[in-house]
mmCIF file of C-alpha atoms and ligand atoms in Angstrom:
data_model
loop_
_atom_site.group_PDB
_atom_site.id
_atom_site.type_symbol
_atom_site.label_atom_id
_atom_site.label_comp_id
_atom_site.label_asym_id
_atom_site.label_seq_id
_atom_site.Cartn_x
_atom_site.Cartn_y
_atom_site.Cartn_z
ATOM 1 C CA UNK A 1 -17.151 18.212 3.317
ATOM 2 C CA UNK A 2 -14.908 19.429 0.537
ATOM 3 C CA UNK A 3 -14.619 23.004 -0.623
ATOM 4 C CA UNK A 4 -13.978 23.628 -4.451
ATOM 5 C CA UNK A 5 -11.978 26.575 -5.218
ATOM 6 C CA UNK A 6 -12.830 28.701 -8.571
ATOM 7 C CA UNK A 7 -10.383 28.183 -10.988
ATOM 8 C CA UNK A 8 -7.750 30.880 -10.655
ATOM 9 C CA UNK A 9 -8.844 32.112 -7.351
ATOM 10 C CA UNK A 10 -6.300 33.817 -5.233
ATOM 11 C CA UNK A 11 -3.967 32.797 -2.345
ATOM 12 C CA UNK A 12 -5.913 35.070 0.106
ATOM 13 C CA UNK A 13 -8.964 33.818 -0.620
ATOM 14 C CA UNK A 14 -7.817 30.239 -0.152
ATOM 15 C CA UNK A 15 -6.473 31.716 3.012
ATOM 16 C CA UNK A 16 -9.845 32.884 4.181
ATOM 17 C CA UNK A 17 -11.481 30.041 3.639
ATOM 18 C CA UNK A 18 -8.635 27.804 5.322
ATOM 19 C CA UNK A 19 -8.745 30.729 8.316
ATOM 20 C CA UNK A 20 -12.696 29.991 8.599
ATOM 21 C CA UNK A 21 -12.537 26.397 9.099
ATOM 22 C CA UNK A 22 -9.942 26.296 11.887
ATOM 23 C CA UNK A 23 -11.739 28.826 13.539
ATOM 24 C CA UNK A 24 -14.575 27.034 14.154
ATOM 25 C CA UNK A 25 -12.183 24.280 15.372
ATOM 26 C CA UNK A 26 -11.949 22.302 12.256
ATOM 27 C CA UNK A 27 -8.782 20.968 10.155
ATOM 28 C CA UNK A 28 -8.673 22.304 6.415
ATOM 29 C CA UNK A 29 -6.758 20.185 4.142
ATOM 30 C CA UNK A 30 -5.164 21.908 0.920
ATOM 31 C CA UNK A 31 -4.921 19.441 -2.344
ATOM 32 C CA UNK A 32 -3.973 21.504 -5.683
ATOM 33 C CA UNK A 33 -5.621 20.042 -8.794
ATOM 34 C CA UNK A 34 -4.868 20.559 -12.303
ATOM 35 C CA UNK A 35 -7.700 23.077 -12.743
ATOM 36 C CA UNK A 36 -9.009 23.756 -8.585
ATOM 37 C CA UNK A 37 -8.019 24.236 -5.363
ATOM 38 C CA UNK A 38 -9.715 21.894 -3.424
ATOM 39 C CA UNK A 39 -9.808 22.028 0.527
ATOM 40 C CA UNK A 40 -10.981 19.318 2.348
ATOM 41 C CA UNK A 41 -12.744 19.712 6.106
ATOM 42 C CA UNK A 42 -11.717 17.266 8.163
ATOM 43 C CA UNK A 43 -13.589 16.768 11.939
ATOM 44 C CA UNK A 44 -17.196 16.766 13.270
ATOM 45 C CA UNK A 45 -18.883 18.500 10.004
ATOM 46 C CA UNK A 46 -22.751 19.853 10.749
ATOM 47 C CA UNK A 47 -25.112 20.768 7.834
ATOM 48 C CA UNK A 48 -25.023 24.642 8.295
ATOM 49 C CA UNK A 49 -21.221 25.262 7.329
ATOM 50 C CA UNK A 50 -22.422 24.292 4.098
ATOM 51 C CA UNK A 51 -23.895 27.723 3.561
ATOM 52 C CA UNK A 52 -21.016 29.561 5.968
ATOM 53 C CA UNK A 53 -18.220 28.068 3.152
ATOM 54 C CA UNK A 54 -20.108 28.847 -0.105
ATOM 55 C CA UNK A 55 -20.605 32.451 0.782
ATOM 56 C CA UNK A 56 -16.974 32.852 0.954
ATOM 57 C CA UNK A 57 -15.251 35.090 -1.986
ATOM 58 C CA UNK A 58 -13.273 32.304 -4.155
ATOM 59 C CA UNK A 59 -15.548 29.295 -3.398
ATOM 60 C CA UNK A 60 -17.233 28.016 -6.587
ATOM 61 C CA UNK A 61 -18.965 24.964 -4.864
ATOM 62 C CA UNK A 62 -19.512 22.986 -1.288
ATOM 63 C CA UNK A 63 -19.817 19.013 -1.596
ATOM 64 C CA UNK A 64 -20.651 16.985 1.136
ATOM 65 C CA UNK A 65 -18.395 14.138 1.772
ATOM 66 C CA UNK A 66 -20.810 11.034 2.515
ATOM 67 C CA UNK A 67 -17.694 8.428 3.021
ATOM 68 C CA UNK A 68 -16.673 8.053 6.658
ATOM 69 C CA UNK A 69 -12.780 8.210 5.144
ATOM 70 C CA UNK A 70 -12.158 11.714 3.997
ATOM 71 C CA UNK A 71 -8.112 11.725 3.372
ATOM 72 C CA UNK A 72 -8.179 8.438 1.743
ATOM 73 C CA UNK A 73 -10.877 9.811 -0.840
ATOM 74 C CA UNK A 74 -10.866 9.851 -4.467
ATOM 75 C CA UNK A 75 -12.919 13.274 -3.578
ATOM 76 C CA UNK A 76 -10.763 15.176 -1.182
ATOM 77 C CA UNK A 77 -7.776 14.237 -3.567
ATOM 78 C CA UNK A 78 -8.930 13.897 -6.977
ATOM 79 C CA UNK A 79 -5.360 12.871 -9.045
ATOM 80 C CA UNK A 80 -3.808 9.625 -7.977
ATOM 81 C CA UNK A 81 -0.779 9.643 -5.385
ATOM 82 C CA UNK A 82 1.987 8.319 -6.564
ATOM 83 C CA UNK A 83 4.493 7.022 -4.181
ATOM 84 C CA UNK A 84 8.457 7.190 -4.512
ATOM 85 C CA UNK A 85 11.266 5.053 -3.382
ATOM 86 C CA UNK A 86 14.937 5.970 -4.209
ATOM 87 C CA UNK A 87 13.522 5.894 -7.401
ATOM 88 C CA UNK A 88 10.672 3.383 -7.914
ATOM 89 C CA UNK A 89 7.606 4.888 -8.153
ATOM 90 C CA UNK A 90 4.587 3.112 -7.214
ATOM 91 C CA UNK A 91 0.951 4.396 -8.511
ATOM 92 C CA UNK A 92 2.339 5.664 -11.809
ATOM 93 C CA UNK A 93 1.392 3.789 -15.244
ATOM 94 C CA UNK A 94 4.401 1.275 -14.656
ATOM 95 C CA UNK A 95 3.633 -1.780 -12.745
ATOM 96 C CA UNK A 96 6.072 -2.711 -10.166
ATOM 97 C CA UNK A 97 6.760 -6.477 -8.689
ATOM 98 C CA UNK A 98 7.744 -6.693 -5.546
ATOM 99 C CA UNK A 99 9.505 -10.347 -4.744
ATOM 100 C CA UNK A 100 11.353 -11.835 -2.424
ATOM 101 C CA UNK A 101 10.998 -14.796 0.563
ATOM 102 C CA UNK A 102 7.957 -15.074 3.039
ATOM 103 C CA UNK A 103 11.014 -14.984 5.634
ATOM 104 C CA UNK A 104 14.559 -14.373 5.501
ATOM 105 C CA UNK A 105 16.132 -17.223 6.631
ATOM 106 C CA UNK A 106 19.817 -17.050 6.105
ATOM 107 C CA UNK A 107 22.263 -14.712 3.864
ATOM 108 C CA UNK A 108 22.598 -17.442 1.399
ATOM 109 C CA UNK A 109 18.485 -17.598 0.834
ATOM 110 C CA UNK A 110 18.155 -14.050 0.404
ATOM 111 C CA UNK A 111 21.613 -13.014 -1.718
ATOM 112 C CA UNK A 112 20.143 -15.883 -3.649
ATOM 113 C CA UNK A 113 16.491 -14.914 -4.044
ATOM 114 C CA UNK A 114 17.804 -11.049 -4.036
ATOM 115 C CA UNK A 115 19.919 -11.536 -7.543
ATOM 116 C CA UNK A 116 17.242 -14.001 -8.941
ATOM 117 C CA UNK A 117 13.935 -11.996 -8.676
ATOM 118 C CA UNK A 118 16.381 -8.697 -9.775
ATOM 119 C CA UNK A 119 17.308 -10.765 -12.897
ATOM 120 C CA UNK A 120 13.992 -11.395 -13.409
ATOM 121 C CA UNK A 121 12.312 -7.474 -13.525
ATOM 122 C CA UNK A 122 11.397 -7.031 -9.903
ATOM 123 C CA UNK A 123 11.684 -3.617 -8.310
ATOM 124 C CA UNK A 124 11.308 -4.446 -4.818
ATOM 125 C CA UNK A 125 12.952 -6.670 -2.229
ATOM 126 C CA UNK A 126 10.503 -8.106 0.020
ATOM 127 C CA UNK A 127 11.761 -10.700 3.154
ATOM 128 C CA UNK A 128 10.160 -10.861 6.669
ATOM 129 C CA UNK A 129 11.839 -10.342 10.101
ATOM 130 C CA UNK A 130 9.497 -9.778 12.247
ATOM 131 C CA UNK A 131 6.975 -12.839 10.979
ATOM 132 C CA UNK A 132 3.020 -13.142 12.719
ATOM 133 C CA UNK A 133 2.401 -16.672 12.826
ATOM 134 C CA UNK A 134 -0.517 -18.237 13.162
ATOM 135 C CA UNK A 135 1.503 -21.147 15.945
ATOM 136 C CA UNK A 136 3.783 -19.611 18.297
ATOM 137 C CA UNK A 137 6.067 -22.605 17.499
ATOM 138 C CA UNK A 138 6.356 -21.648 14.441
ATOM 139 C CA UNK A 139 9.713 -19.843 12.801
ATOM 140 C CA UNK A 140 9.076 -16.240 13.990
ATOM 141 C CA UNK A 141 11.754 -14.289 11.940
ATOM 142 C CA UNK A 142 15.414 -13.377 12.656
ATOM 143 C CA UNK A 143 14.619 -10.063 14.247
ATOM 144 C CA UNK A 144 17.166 -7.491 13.421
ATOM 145 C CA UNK A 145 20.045 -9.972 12.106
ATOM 146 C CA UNK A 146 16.905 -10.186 9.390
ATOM 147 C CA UNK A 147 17.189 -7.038 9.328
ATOM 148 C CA UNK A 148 20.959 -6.448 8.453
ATOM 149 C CA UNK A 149 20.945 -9.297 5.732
ATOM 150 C CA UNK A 150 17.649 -7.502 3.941
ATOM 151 C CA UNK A 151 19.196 -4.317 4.166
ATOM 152 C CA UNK A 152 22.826 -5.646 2.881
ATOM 153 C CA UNK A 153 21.108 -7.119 -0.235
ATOM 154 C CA UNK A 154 18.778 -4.793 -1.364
ATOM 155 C CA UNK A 155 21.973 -2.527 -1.237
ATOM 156 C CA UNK A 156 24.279 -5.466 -3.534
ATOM 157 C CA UNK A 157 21.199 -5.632 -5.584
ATOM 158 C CA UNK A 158 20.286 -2.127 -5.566
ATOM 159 C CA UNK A 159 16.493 -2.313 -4.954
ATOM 160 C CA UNK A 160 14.410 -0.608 -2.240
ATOM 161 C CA UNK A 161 13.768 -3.024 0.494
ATOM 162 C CA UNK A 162 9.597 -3.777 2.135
ATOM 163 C CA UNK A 163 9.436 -5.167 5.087
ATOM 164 C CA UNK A 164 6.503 -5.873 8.151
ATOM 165 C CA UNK A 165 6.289 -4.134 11.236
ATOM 166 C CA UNK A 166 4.298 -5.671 14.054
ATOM 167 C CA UNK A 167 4.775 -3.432 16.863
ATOM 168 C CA UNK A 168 4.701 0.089 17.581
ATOM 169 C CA UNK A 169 7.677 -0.513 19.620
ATOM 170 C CA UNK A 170 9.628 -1.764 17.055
ATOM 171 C CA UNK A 171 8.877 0.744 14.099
ATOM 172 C CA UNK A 172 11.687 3.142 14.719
ATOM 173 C CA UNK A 173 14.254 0.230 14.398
ATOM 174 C CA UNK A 174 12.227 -1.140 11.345
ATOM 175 C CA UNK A 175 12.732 2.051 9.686
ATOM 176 C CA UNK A 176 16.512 2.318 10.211
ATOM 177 C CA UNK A 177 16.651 -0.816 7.462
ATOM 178 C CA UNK A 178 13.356 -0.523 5.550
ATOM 179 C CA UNK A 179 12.515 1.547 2.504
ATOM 180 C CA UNK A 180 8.608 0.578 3.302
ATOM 181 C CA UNK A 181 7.319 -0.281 6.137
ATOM 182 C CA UNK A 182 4.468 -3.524 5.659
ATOM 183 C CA UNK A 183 1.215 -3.393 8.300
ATOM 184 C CA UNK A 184 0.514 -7.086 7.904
ATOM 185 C CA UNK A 185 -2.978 -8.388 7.118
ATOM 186 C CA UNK A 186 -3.571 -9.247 11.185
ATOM 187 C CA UNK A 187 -2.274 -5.987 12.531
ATOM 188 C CA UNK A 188 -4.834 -3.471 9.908
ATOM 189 C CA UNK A 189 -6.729 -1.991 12.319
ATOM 190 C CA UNK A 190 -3.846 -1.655 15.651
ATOM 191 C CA UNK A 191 -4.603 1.399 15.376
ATOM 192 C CA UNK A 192 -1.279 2.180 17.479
ATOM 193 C CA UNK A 193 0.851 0.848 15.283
ATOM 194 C CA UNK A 194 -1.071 2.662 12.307
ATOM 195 C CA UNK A 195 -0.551 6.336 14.446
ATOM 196 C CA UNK A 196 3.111 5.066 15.046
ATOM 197 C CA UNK A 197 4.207 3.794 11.178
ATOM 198 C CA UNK A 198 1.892 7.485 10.203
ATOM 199 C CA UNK A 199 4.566 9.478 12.296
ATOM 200 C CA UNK A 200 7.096 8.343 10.142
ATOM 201 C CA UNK A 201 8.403 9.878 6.942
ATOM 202 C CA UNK A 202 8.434 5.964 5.314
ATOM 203 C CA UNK A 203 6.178 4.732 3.427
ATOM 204 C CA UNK A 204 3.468 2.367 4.248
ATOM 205 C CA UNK A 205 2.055 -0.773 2.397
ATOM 206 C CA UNK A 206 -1.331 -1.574 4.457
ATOM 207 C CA UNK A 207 -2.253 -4.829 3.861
ATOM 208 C CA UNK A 208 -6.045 -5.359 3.699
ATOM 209 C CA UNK A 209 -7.251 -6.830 7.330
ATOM 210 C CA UNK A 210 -8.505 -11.090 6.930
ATOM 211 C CA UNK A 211 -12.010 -10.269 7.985
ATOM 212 C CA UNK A 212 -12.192 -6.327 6.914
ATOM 213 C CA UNK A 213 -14.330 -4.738 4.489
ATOM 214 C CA UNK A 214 -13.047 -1.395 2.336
ATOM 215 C CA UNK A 215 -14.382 0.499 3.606
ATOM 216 C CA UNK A 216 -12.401 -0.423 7.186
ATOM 217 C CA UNK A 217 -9.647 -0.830 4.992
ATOM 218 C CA UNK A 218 -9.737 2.755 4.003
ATOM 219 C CA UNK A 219 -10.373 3.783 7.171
ATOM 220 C CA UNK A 220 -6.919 2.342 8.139
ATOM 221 C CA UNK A 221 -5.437 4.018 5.698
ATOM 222 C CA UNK A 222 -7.096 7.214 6.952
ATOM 223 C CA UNK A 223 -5.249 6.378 10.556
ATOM 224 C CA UNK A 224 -2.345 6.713 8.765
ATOM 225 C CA UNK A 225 -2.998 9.874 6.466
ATOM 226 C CA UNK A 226 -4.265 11.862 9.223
ATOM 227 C CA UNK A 227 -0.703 10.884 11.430
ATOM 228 C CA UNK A 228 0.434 13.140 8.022
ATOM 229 C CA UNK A 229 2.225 10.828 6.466
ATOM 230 C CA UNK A 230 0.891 11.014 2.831
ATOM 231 C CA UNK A 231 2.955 7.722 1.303
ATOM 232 C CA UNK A 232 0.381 5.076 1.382
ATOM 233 C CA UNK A 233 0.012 1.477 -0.822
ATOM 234 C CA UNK A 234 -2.919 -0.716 -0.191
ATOM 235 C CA UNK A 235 -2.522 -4.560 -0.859
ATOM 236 C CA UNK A 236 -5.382 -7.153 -1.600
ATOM 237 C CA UNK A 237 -4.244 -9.963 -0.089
ATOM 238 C CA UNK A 238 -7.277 -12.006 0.204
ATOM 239 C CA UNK A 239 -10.255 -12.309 2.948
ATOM 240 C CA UNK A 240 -11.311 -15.140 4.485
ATOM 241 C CA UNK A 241 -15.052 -17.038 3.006
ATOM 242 C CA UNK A 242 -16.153 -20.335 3.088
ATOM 243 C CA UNK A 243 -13.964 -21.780 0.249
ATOM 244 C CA UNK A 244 -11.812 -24.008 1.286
ATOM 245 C CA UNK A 245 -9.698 -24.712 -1.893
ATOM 246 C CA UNK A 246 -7.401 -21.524 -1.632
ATOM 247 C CA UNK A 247 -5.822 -20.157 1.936
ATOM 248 C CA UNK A 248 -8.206 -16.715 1.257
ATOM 249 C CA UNK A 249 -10.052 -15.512 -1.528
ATOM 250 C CA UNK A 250 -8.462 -13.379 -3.496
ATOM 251 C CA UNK A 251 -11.294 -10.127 -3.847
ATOM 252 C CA UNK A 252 -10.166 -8.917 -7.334
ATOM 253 C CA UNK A 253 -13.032 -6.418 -7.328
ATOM 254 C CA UNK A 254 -11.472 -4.841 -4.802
ATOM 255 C CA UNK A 255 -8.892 -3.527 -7.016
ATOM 256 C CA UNK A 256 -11.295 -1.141 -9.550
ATOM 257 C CA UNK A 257 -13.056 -0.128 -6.501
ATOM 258 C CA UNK A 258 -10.359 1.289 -4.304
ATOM 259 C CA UNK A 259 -9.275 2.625 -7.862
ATOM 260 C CA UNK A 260 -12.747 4.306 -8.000
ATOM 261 C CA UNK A 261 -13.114 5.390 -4.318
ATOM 262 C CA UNK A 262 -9.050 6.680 -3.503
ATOM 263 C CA UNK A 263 -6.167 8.022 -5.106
ATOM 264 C CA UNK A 264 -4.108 5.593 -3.111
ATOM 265 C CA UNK A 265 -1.922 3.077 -5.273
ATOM 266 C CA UNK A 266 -3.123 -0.392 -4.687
ATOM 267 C CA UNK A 267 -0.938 -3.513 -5.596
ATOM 268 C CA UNK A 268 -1.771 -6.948 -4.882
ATOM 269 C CA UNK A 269 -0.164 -10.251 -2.666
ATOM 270 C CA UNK A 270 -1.738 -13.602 -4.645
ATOM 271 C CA UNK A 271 0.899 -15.577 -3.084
ATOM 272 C CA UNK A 272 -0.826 -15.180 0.341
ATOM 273 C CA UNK A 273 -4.411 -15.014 -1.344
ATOM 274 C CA UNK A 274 -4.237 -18.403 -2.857
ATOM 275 C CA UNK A 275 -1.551 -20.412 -0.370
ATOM 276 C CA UNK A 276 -0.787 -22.549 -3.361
ATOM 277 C CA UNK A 277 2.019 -21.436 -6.000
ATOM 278 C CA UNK A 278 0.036 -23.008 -9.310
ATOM 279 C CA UNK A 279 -2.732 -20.041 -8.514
ATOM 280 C CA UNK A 280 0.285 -17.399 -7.816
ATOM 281 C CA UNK A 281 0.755 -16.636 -11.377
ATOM 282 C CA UNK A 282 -3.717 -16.974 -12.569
ATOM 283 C CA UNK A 283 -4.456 -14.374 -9.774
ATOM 284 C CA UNK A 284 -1.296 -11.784 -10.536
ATOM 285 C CA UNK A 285 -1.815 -11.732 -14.120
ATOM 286 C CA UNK A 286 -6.287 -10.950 -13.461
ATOM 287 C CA UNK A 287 -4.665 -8.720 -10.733
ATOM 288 C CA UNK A 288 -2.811 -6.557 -13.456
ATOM 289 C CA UNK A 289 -5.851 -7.043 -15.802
ATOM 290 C CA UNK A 290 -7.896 -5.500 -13.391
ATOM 291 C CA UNK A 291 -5.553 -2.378 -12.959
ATOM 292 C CA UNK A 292 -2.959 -3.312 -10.261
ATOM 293 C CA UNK A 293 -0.331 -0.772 -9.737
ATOM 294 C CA UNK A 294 1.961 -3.367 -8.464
ATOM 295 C CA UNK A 295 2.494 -7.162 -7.327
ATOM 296 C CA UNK A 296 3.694 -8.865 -3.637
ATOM 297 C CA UNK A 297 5.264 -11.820 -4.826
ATOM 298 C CA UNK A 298 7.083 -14.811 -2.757
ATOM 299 C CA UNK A 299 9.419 -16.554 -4.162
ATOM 300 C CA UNK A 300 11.823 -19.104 -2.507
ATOM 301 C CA UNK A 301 15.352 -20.973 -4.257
ATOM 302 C CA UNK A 302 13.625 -23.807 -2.671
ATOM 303 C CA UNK A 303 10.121 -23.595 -1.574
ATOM 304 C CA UNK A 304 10.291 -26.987 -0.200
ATOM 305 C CA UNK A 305 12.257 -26.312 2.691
ATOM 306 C CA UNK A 306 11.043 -23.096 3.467
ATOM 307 C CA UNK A 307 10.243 -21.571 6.618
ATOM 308 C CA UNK A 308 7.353 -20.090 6.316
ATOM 309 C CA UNK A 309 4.626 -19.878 3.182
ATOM 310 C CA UNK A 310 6.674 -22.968 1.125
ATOM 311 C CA UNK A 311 3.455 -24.145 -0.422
ATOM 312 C CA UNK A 312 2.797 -20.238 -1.974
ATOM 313 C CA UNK A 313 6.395 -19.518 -2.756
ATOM 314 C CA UNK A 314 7.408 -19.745 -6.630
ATOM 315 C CA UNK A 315 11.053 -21.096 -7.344
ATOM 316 C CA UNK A 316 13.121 -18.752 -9.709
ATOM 317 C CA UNK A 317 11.843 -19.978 -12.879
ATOM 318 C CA UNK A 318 8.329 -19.735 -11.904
ATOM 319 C CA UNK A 319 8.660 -16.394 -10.788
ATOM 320 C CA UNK A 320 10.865 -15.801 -14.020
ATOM 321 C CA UNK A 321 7.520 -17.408 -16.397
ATOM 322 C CA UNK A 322 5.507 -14.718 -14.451
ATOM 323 C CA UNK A 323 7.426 -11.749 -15.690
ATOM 324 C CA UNK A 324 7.378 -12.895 -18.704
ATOM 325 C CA UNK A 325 3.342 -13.467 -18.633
ATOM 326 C CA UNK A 326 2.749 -10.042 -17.177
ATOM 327 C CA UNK A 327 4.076 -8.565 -20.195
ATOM 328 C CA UNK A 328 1.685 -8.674 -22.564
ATOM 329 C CA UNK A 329 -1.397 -8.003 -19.703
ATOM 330 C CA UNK A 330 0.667 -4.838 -19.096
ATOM 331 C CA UNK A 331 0.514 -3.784 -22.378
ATOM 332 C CA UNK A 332 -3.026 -4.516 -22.832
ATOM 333 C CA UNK A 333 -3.782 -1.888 -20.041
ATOM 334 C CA UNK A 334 -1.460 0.307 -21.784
ATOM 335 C CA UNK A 335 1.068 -0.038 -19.114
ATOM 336 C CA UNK A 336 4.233 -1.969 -19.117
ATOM 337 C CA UNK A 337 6.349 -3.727 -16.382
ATOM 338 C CA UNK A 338 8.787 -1.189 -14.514
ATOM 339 C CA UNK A 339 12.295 -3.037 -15.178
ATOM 340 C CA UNK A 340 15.155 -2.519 -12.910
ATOM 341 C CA UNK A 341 17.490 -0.679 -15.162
ATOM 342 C CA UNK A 342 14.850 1.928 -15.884
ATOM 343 C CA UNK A 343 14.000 2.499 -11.995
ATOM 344 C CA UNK A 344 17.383 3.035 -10.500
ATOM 345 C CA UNK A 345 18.826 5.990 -10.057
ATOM 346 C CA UNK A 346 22.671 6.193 -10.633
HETATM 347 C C1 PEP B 1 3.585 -11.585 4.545
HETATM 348 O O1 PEP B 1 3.569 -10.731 3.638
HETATM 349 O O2 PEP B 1 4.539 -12.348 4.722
HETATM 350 C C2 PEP B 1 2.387 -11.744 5.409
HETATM 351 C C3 PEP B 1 2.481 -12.272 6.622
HETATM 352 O O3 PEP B 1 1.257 -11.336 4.824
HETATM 353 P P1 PEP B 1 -0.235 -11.122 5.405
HETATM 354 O O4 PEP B 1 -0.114 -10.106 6.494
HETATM 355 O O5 PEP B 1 -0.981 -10.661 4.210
HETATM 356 O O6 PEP B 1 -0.712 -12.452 5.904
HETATM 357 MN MN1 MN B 2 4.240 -15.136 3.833
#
C-alpha cells in the first residue's frame, strides 16, 4: 500500500501519517518525488487501512500495492535510483562497461587486462576471488591474495573494483577490497548472505538466480532493500531453457520489464549468458538497444588458457571492437558510453 501525499503538504502532516502507520505496527517508508511525497507501507497490509490513511489531513490518494516486492517497486519509488561509485554512476543516462577476467589468476593477468579494458572505455574492474564452480576440482579463486591484486589495480588504473561474495562469512573481508559487492547467479536467493551484503553500506550487483523468475528476482532485491541498504544493480545473466546452443539464454525482455516494474538500475552479463565469445558482442549491443544501464563483460589477454569462462572471455581487441560497436547503439537511445576520463574524480 502506498500513500500519496498532496503536493505541497506539510512536514507534520507527513508526520501524522508516518506516526499512524507505526502505530498500528507497520513500517512507513518516505520517498520524495518531484511533485509528491510518497510513503510506502511496508508489512502485513489489510483492506481497512485503506480508509484509516485517506482520511488523514495531507493525503491526496491510497493505492494498493498488488506486487509481493514493495521496496523494489517502480510504485513505492517512482524516479530511477541511481547508484554511485567514487564517481561512476550507474542508472543515469550513461552506460557503463564493466570488464575484467572471470578469475584473477595472477598480477600479470589482471595489471594486463586492468590497463587494456581501461584503454578501451570501461568503468569498472571486474575479477573473481571467491569463484562458485560448478566441479569442486575446478580453479576456485585466490581468496584474499585475489583480493589484494584486484584492489592494487583498480587503484593503478583508477576504476572502482566488483567483485562476488559467496558467503555471509566472508562479506566483511570482501568489502575491505570491493567497491561492489557481486551476489552470483547461484547464491540469489541465500537469503543470509542477501541480509548480510544489505547490512553493508556497499553496493550490491544481484545477479538474476539460473532458474528464477522476476519476480523472485525482485524479491531478492527486496531482501536487500529492506536490510536498508538502498544501492542496488540487477544483472541479466541468462536462465537456463532447453536450448542447448548457448550456456543460458540470455532473457532480453527482462531488461524493459524490470525497467517498467523498479527504479533499480539493471545492466547485463552476455559473456555468461551465451558461454561463447562470438555471441558476447550480438547480445551486449541488443542489451543496450533494449535500455541497459550497463554491461558485465569478461575479457581475458588470453582466453585460451584461462581459468575459468575461456570459451566466453573476449581478448583485448574484441573487447576493444565492442566499445567501439556500442557507440552508435548508445546514441540511438540517446545515451552515450560513460568513458573513463569523464567518470573519475581527481
Ligand atoms: C561471474 O560473474 O564470474 C559468475 C560466476 O557469474 P554468474 O553468477 O552469473 O554465473
Ligand atoms: Mn565467469
Amino acid at each position: 500500500m502506498i500513500v500519496v501525499m498532496r503536493t505541497g503538504c506539510s512536514q507534520d502532516e507527513i508526520s501524522r501519517v508516518t506516526k499512524r502507520i507505526e502505530d498500528i505496527g507497520l513500517k512507513p517508508h518516505i520517498s520524495q518525488g518531484i511533485e509528491h511525497t510518497v510513503i510506502g507501507v511496508l508489512g502485513q497490509v489489510f483492506p481497512e487501512l485503506r480508509d484509516t490513511l485517506e482520511l488523514l489531513p495531507g493525503v491526496e490518494q491510497v493505492i494498493p500495492v498488488t506486487k509481493p516486492y514493495k521496496l523494489a517497486s517502480r510504485e513505492f519509488h517512482p524516479q530511477d535510483t541511481i547508484v554511485e561509485i567514487n564517481g561512476v554512476t550507474i542508472g543515469d543516462n550513461e552506460i557503463v562497461v564493466m570488464a575484467g577476467p572471470c578469475a584473477i589468476e595472477s598480477e600479470e593477468q589482471l595489471m594486463a587486462t586492468a590497463h587494456a579494458v581501461k584503454a578501451a572505455g570501461a568503468t569498472v574492474l571486474r575479477g573473481g576471488a571467491f569463484k562458485p564452480r560448478t566441479s569442486p576440482y575446478q580453479f576456485r579463486g585466490l581468496g584474499e591474495s585475489g583480493l589484494k591484486i584486484l584492489a592494487q589495480a583498480g587503484k593503478e588504473t583508477q576504476m572502482p573494483i566488483i567483485t562476488e561474495v559467496m558467503s555471509p562469512n566472508d562479506v566483511a573481508l570482501v568489502a575491505q577490497y570491493a567497491d561492489i559487492l557481486q551476489i552470483g547467479a547461484r547464491n540469489m536467493q541465500n537469503f543470509v548472505l542477501l541480509d548480510e551484503v544489505g547490512r553493508t553500506k556497499k553496493p550490491v550487483l544481484l545477479k538474476r538466480g539460473l532458474s528464477s523468475n522476476i519476480q523472485e528476482w525482485l524479491l531478492a532485491a527486496e531482501y536487500i532493500l529492506a536490510q536498508g541498504n538502498a544501492q542496488v544493480i540487477l544483472c541479466e545473466r541468462g536462465i537456463r531453457t532447453f536450448e542447448t546452443y548457448t550456456r543460458n539464454t540470455m532473457d532480453i525482455s527482462a531488461i524493459p520489464i524490470i525497467e517498467k516494474v523498479s527504479h533499480l538500475p539493471i545492466i547485463a552479463d552476455p559473456s555468461h549468458a551465451t558461454g561463447k565469445w562470438y555471441l558476447v558482442s550480438p547480445l551486449a549491443l541488443a542489451a543496450v538497444a533494449a535500455g541497459a544501464d550497463g554491461l558485465l563483460i569478461e575479457v581475458h589477454p588470453n582466453p585460451d588458457m584461462a581459468l575459468a569462462d575461456g570459451p566466453q572471455s573476449l581478448t583485448f581487441d574484441n573487447f576493444r571492437l565492442l566499445m567501439s560497436q556500442l557507440v552508435p547503439v548508445a546514441e540511438a537511445k540517446n545515451r552515450k558510453l560513460a568513458t573513463s576520463s569523464a567518470r573519475i574524480k581527481p
